[in-house]
CSV table of C-alpha atoms in Angstrom, one decimal:
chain,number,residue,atom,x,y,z
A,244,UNK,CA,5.0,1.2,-2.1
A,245,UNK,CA,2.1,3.1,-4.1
A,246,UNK,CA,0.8,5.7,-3.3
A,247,UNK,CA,-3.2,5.8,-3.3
A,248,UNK,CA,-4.5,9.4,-2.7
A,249,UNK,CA,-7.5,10.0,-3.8
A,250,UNK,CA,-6.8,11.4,-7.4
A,251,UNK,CA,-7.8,14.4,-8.6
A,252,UNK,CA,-9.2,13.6,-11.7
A,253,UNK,CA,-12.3,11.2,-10.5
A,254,UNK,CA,-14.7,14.0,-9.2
A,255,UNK,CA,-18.4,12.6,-8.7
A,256,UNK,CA,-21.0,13.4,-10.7
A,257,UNK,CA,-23.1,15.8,-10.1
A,258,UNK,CA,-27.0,15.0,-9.1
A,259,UNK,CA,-26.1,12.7,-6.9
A,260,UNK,CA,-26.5,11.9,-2.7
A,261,UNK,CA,-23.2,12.6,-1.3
A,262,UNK,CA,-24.2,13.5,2.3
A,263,UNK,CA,-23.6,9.8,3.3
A,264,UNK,CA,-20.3,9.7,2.1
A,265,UNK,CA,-19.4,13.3,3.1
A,266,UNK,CA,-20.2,12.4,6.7
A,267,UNK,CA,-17.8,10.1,6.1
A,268,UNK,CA,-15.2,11.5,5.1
A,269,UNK,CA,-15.6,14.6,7.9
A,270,UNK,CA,-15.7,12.1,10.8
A,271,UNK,CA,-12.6,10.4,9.1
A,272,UNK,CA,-10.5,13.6,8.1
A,273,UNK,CA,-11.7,14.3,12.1
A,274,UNK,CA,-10.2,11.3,13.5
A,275,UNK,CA,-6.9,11.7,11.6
A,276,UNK,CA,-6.3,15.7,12.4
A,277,UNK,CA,-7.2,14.8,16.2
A,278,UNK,CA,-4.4,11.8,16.1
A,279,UNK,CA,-1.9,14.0,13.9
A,280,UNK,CA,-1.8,16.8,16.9
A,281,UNK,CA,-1.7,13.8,19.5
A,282,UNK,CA,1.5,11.7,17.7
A,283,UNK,CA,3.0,15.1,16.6
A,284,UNK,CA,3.2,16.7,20.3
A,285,UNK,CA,4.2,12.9,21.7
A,286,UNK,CA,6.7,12.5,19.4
A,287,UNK,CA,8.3,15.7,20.2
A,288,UNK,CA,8.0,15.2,24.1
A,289,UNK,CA,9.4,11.6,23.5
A,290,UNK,CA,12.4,12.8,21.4
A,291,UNK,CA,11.1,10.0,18.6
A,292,UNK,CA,11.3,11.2,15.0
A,293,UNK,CA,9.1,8.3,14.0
A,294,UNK,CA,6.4,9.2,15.5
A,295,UNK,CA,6.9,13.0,14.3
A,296,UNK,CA,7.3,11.3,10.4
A,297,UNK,CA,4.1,9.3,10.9
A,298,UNK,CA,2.5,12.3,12.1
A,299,UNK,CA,3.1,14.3,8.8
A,300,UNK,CA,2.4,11.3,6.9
A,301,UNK,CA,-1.0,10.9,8.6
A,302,UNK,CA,-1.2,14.7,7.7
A,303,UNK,CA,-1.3,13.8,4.1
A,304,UNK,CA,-4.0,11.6,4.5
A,305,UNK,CA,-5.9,14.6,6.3
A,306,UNK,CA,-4.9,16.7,3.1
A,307,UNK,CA,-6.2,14.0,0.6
A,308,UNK,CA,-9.0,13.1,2.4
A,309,UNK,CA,-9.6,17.2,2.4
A,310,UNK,CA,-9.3,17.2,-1.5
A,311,UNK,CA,-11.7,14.4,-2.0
A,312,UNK,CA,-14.2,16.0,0.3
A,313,UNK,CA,-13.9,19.7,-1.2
A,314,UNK,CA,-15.0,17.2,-4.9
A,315,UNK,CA,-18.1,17.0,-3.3
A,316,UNK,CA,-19.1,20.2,-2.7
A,317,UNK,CA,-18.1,21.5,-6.0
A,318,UNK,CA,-20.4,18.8,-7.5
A,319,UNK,CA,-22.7,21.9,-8.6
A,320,UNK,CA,-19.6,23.6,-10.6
A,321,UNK,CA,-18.4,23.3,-14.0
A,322,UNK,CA,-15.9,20.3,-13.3
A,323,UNK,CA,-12.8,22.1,-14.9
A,324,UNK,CA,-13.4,24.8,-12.1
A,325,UNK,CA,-14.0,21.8,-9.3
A,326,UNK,CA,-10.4,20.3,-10.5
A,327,UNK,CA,-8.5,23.8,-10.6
A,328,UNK,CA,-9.4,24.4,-7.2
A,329,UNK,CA,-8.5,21.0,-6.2
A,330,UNK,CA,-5.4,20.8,-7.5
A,331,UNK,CA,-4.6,23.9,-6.4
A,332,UNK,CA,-5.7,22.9,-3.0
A,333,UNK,CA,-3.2,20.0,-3.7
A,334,UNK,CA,-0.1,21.9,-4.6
A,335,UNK,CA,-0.4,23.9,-1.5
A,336,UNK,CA,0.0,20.9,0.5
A,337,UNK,CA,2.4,19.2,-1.1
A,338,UNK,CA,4.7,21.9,-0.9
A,339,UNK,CA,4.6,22.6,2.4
A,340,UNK,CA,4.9,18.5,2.7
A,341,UNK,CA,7.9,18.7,1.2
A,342,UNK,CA,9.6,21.0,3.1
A,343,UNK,CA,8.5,18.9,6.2
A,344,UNK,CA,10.0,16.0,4.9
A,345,UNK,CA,13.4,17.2,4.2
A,346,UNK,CA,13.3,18.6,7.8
A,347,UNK,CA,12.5,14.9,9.1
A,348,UNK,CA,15.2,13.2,6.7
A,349,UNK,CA,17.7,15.9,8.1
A,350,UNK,CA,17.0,15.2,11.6
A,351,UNK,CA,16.6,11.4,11.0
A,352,UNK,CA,20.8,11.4,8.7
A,353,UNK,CA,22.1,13.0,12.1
A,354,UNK,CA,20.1,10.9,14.8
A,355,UNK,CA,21.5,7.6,12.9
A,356,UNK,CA,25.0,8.4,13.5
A,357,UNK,CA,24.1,9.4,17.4
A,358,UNK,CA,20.6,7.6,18.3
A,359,UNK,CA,19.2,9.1,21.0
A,360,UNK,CA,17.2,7.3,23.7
A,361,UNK,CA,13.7,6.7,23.5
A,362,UNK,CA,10.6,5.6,25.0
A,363,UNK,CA,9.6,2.4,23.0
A,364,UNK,CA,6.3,1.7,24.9
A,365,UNK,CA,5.5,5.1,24.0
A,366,UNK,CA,5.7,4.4,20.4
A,367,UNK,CA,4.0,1.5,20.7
A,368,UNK,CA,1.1,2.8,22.4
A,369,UNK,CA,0.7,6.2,20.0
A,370,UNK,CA,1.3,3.9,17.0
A,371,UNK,CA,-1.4,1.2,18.1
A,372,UNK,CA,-3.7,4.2,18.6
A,373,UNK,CA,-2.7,5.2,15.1
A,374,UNK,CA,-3.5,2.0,14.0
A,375,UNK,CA,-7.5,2.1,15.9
A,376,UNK,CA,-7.4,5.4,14.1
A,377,UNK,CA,-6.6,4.0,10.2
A,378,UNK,CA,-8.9,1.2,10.3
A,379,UNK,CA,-12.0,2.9,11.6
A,380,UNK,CA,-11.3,5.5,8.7
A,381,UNK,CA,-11.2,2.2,6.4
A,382,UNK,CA,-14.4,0.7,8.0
A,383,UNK,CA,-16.4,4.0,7.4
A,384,UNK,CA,-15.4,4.3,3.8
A,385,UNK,CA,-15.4,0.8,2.7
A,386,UNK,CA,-18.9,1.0,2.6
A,387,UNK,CA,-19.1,3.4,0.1
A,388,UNK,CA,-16.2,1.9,-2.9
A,389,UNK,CA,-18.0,2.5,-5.9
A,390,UNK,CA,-16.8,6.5,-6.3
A,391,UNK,CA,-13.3,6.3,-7.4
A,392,UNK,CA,-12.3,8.9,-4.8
A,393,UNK,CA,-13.4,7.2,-2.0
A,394,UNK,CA,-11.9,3.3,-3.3
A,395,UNK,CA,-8.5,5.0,-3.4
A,396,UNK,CA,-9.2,6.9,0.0
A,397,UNK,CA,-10.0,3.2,1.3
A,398,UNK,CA,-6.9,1.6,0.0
A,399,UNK,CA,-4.5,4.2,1.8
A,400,UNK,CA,-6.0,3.9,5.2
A,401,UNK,CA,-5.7,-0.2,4.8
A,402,UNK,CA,-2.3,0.7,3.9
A,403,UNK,CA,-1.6,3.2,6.9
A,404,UNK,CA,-3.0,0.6,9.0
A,405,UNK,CA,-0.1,-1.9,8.0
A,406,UNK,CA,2.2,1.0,8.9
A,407,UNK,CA,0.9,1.9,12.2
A,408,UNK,CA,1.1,-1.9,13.1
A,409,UNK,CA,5.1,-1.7,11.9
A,410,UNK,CA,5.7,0.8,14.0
A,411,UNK,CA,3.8,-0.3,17.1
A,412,UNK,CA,6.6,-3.8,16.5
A,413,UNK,CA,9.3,-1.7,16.3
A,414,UNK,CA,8.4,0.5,19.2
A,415,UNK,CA,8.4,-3.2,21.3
A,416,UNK,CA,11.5,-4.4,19.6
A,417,UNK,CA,13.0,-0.4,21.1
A,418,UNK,CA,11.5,-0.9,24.4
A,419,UNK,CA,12.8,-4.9,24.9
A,420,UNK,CA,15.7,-4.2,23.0
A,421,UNK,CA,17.5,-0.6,23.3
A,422,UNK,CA,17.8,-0.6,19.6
A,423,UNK,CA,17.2,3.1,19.5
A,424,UNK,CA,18.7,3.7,16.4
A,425,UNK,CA,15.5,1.9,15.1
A,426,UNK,CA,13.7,4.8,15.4
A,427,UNK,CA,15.4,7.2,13.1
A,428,UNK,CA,15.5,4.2,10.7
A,429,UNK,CA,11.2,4.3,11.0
A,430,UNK,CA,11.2,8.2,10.3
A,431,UNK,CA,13.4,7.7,7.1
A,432,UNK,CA,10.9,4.9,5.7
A,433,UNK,CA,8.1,6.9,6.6
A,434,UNK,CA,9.4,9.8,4.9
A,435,UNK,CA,10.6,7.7,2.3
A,436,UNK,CA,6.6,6.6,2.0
A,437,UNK,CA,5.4,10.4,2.2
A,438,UNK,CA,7.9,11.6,-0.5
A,439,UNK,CA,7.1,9.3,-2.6
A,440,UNK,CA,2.9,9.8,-2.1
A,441,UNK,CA,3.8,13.0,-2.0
A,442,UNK,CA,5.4,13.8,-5.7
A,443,UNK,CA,2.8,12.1,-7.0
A,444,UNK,CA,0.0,14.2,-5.6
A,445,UNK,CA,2.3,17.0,-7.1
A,446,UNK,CA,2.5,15.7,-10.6
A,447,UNK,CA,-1.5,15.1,-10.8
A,448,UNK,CA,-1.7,18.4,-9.5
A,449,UNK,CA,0.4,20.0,-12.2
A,450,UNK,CA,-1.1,18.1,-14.7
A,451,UNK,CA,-4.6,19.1,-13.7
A,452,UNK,CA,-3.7,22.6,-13.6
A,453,UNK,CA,-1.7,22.5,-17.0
A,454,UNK,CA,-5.4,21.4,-18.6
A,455,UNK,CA,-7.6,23.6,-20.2
């Protein structure tokens, strides 16, 4: 899967109207954060490590999304300072990503050898909110495709969507099933999915940072 942050390196240019697509991208990195908290305190009530996994991967998003959006405002700065701080932003989240990650894939090794039970319409209903969630991000920022940022913002939240809708399946196939070893299989694709997004953001941040 590819990984479509919003990259660093396409910062608008300055003199021109961002307000309509920063409102956008506020109520959208709103939306996510308010759905992170929700799936992350579910998924640790439920006992479900896929929801907890799709929580830090919709984290990402909030952290892209936050990247693209602090572009914006440092439209009025030279843009080598605008993608320093950026990047920077950006390897402060991907760290701390990382270390969630290895704490999900941890958990996730141990509960496939000893599933525990857990409540597939749960999952279902968090992801299916996750999924309102994605595509209303898409919706507000299809609209404005022609910055770079915002296209590749776009793309991802199509692509969360798809996820979302996986795991709302799998949360039926748990709840008509008992298959609950599905749901440590989810958390170790979605981590698999935020790893990978995740090193990438890294390297465009390194590389950012490495340039004069």
């Amino acid at each position: 899967m590819h990984a479509h942050h919003p990259p660093l390196h396409g910062l608008p240019a300055p003199g021109t109207d961002h307000r309509p697509i920063r409102r956008a991208y506020r109520i959208s990195i709103s939306l996510n954060l308010a759905f992170v908290i929700l799936e992350f305190m579910i998924g640790r009530a439920s006992h479900s490590l896929g929801l907890v996994s799709d929580a830090g991967h919709k984290l990402l998003d909030v952290f892209a999304l936050g990247i693209a959006l602090v572009g914006f405002r440092l439209t009025s700065r030279p843009s080598a300072d605008a993608r320093r701080i950026s990047a920077l932003i950006a390897l402060i989240n991907t760290l701390i990503l990382l270390f969630a990650v290895g704490d999900i894939i941890y958990e996730s090794i141990g509960k496939l050898a000893a599933p525990e039970p857990v409540d597939g319409a749960a999952i279902s209903w968090v992801a299916g909110i996750g999924l309102i969630v994605s595509g209303c991000s898409a919706w507000l920022l299809m609209r404005h495709q022609n910055d770079i940022n915002t296209r590749a913002a776009f793309l991802h939240m199509a692509t969360d969507s798809l996820l979302s809708l996986g795991i709302v399946i799998a949360g039926i196939v748990i709840k008509r099933t008992g298959l609950h070893v599905l749901d440590p299989a989810i958390s170790l694709f979605v981590a698999a999915v935020i790893l990978f997004n995740t090193l990438r953001l890294l390297l465009d941040a390194v590389r950012m940072l490495s340039r004069p």
